[in-house]
Short mmCIF file of C-alpha atoms in Angstrom, two decimals:
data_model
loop_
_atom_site.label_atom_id
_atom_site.label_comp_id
_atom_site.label_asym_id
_atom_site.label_seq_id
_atom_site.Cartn_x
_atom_site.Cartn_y
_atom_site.Cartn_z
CA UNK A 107 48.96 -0.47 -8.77
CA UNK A 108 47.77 -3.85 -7.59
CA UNK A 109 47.55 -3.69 -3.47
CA UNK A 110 49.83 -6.60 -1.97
CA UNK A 111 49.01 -7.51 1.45
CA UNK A 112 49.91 -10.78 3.40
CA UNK A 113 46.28 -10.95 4.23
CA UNK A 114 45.03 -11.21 1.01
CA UNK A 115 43.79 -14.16 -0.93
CA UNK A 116 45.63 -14.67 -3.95
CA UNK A 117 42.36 -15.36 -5.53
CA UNK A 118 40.72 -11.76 -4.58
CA UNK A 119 40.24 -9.35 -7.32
CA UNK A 120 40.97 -6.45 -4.84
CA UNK A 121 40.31 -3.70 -8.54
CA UNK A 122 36.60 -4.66 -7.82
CA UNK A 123 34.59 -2.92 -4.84
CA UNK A 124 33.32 -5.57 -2.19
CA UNK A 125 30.23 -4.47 0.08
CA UNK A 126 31.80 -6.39 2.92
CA UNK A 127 35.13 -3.96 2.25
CA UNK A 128 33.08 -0.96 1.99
CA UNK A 129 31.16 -1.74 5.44
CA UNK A 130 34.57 -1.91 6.70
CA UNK A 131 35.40 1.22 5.60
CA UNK A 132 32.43 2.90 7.10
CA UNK A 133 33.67 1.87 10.23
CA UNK A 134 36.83 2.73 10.32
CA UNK A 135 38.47 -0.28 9.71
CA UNK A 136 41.99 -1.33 7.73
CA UNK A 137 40.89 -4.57 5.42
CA UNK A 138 39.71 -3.00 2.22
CA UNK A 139 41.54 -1.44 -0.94
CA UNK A 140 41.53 1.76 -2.91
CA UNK A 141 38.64 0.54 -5.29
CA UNK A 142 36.67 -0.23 -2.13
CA UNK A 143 37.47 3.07 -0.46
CA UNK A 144 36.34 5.15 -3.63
CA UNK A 145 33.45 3.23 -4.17
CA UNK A 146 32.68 4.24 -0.38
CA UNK A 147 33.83 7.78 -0.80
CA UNK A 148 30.99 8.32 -3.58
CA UNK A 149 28.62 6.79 -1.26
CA UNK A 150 30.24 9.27 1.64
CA UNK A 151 29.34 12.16 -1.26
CA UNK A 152 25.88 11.54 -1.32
CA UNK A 153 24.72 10.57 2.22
CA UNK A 154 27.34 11.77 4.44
CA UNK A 155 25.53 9.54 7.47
CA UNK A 156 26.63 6.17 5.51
CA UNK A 157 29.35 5.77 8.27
CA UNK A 158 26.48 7.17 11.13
CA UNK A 159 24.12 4.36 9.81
CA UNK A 160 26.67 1.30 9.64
CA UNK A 161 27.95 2.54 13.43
CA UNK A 162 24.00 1.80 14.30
CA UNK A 163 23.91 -1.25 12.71
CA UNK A 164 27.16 -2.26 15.00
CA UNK A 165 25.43 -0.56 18.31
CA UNK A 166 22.05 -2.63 17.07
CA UNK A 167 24.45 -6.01 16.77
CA UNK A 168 25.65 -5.22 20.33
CA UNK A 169 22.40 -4.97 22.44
CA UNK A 170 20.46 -7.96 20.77
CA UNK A 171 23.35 -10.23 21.12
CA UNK A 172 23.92 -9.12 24.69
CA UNK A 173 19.51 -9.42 25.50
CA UNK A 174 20.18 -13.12 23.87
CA UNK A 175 22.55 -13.92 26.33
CA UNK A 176 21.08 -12.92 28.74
CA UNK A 177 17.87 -15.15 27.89
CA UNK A 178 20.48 -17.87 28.06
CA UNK A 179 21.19 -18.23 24.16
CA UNK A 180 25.11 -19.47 24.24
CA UNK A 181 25.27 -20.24 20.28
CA UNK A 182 25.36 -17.91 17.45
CA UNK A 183 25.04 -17.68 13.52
CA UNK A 184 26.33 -14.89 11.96
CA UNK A 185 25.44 -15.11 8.34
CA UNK A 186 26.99 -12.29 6.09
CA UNK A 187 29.53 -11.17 8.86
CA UNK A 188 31.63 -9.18 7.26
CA UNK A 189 35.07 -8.38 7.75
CA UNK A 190 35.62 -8.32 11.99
CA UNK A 191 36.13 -5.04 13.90
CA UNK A 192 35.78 -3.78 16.93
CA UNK A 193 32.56 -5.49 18.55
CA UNK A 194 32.67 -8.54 17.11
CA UNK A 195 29.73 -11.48 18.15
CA UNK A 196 32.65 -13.34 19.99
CA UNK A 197 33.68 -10.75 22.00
CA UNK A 198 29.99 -9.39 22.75
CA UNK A 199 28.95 -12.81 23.96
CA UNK A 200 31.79 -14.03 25.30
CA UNK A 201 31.91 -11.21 27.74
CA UNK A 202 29.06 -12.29 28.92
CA UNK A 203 29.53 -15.96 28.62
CA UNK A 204 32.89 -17.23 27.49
CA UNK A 205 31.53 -20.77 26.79
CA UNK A 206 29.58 -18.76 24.06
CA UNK A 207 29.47 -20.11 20.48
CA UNK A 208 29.78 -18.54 17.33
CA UNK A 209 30.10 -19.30 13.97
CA UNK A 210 30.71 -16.53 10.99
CA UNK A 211 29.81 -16.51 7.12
CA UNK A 212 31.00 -14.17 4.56
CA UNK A 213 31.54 -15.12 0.68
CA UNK A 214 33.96 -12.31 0.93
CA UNK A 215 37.69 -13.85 1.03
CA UNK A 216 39.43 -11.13 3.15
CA UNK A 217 36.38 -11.30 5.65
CA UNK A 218 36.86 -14.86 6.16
CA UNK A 219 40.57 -15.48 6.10
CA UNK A 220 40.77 -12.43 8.31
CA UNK A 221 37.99 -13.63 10.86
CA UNK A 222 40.10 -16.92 11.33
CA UNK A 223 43.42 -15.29 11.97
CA UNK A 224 41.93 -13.86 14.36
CA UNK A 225 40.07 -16.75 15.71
CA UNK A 226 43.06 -18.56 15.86
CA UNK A 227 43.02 -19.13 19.19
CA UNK A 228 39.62 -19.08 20.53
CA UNK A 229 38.15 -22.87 20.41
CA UNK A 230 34.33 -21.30 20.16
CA UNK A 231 34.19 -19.46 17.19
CA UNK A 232 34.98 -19.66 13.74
CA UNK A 233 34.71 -18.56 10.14
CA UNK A 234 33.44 -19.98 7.03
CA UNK A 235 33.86 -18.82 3.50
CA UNK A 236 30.11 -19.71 1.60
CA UNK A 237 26.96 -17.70 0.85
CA UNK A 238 24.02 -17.25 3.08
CA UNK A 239 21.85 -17.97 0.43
CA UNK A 240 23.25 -21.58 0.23
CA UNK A 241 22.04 -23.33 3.18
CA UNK A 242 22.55 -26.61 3.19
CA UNK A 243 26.46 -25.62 2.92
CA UNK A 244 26.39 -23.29 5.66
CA UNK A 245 24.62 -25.50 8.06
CA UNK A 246 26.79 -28.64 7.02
CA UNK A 247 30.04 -26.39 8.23
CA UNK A 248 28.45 -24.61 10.91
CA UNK A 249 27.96 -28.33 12.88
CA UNK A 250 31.63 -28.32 13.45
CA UNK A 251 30.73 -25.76 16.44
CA UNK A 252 26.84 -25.44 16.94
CA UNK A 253 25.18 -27.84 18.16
CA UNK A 254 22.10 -28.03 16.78
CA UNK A 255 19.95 -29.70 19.50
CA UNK A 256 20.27 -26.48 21.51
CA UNK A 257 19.12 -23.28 20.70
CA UNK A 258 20.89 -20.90 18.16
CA UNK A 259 20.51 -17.53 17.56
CA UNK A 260 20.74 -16.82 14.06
CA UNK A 261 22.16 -13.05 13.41
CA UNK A 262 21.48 -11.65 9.51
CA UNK A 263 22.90 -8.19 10.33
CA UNK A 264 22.52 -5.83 6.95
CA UNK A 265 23.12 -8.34 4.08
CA UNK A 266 19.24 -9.53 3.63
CA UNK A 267 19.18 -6.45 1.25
CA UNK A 268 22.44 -7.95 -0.90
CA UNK A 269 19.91 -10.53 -1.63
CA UNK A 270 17.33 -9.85 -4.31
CA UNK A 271 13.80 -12.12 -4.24
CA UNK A 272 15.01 -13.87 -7.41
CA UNK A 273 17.31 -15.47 -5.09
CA UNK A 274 14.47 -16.66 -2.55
CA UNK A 275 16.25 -14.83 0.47
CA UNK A 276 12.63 -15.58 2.48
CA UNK A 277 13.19 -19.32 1.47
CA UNK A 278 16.58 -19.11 2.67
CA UNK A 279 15.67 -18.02 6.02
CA UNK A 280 13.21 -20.06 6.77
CA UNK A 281 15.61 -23.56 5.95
CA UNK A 282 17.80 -21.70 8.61
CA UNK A 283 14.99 -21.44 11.40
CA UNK A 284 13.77 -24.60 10.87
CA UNK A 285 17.76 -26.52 11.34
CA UNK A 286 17.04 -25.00 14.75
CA UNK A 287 14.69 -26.22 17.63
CA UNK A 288 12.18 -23.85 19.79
CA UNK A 289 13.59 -21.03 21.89
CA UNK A 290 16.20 -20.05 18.47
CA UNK A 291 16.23 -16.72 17.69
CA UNK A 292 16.01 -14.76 14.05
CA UNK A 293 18.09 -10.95 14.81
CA UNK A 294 17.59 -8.76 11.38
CA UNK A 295 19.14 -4.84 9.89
CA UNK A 296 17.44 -4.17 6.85
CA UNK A 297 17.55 -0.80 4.84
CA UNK A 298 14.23 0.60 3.77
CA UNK A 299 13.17 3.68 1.69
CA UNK A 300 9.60 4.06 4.51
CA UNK A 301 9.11 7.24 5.43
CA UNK A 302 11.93 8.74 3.73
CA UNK A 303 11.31 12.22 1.59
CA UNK A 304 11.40 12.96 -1.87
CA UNK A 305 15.22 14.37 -1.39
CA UNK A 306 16.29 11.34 0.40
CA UNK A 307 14.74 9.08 -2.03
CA UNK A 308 17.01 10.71 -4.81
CA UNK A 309 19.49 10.05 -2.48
CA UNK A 310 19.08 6.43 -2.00
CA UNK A 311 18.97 5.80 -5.67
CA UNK A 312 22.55 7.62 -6.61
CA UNK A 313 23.82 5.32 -3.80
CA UNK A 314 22.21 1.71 -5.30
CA UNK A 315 23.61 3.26 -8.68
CA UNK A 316 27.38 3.01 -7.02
CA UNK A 317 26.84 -0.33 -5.65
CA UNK A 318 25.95 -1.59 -8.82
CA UNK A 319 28.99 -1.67 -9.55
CA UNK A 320 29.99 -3.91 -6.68
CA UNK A 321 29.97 -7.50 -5.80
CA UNK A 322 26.41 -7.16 -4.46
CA UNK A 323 23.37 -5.12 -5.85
CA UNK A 324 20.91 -3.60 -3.19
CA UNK A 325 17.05 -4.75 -2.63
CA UNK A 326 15.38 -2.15 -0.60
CA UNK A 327 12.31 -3.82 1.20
CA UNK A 328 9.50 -2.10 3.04
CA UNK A 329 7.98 -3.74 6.70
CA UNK A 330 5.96 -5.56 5.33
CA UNK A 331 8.20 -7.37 3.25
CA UNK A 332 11.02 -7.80 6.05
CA UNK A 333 8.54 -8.48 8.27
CA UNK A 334 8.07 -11.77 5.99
CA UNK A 335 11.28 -13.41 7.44
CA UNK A 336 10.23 -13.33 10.59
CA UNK A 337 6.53 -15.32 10.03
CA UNK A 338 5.78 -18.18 12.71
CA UNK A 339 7.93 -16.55 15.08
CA UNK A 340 6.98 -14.93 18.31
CA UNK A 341 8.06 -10.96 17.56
CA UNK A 342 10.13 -9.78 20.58
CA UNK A 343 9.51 -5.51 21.52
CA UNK A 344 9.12 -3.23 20.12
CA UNK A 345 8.64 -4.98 16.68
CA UNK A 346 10.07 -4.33 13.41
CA UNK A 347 11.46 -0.53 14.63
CA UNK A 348 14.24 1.50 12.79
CA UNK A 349 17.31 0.11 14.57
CA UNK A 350 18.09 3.13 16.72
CA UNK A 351 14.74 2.49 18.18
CA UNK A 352 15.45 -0.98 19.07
CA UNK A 353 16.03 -1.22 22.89
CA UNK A 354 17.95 1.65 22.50
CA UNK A 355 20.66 2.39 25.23
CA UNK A 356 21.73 5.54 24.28
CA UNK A 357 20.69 8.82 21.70
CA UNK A 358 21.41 7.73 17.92
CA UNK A 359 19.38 9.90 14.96
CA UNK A 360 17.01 8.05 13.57
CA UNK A 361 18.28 5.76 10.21
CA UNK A 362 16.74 3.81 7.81
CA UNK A 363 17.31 0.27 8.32
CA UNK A 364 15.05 -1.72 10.14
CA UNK A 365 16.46 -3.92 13.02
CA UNK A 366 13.93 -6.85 14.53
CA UNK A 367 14.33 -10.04 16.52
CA UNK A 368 11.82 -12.91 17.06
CA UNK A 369 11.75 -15.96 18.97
CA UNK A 370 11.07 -19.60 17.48
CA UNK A 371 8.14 -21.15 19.25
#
């Protein structure tokens, strides 16, 4: 039976898995619907640390957007947000510094009606409904907040590998970086299959199998080729790391996404 919530877009077809649903699943959150939570649940089947590796992608989110604060960065772009939980770039920065900007973009309807309901009332931030790999659109909207004579830290937390090279993701990123001046950031999560085993390769491909059946496909990329995004820019330590090795503040096993973030000169 068709799932009626208030928060739902009319124009969702909640029968199909979403990744942005799934992710919110993984972290324990209430915004997605039974084909979302199965489609999860067979991931859950076959890597059991699914939910361990989105929680580091969150803890990863946290301590680069608190470092870019504290470098004086007051304006964020958080391109393939995701449905808001817990942790949120708002409430990071705004901690920190409630003058903080931020502006989120999902394609996904329930992230994005979500996001602004809950945005309602904080002047700073808000949410916009188009696809990353559309630039010109996203920039266009994101003026109503940024300003784009000041530094902005752009924030592409796991969706780079939703993206597949046909689609020019590298192009993408670097019509971003160059909206911005010098002293803008580039903050990246991207899974890789390096230095994974046989076992966990086998793994990896059951689990692109089920999301090929969602709204987004997976492209797995190796350094190297994430390490592409980031050319021209000043790398910040320790590099292009797994992300429970980046800056960590507390134990995490290690996973396999890479996190990174670099500095526009």
């Amino acid at each position: 039976m068709k799932e009626e919530l208030k928060w739902v877009p009319s124009t969702v077809d909640v029968t199909r898995p979403s990744v942005a649903r799934m992710y919110d699943y993984y972290l324990g959150g209430s915004h997605n619907f039974e084909a979302d939570r199965a489609a999860a649940k067979q991931v859950e089947q076959i890597f059991p640390a699914i939910a361990q590796s989105a929680g580091a992608n969150r803890s990863f989110l946290r301590r680069a957007v608190r470092h870019l604060v504290a470098q004086g960065v007051d304006q964020f772009l958080d391109l393939g947000s995701g449905i808001p939980t817990v942790g949120n770039v708002h409430e990071i920065a705004q901690q920190d510094n409630p003058d903080a900007r931020v502006v989120y973009v999902d394609f996904e309807p329930v992230a994005v009606a979500h996001a602004n309901a809950l945005l309602a009332d904080n002047s700073h931030a808000i949410a916009l409904q188009a696809d990353l790999r559309t630039p010109a659109t996203v920039l266009k909207g994101a003026r109503e907040v940024l300003d784009f004579d000041r530094p902005v830290a752009v924030l592409i937390i796991a969706a780079l590998h939703f993206v597949p090279d046909s689609d020019d993701p590298y192009g993408a990123v670097a019509e971003y970086m160059s909206a911005f001046p010098s002293g803008s950031y580039l903050a990246i999560t991207h899974g890789t299959h390096d230095d994974i085993t046989p076992e966990e390769k086998a793994e990896a491909a059951r689990v692109m199998a089920v999301y090929k059946n969602t709204d987004n496909q997976i492209s797995i990329r190796n350094r190297a080729e994430v390490g592409r995004f980031f050319e021209g820019m000043e790398m910040l330590e320790p590099g292009i790391v797994p992300v429970n090795e980046w800056r960590p503040d507390s134990y995490e096993d290690r996973i396999s996404i890479y996190g990174a973030v670099a500095r526009k000169p």
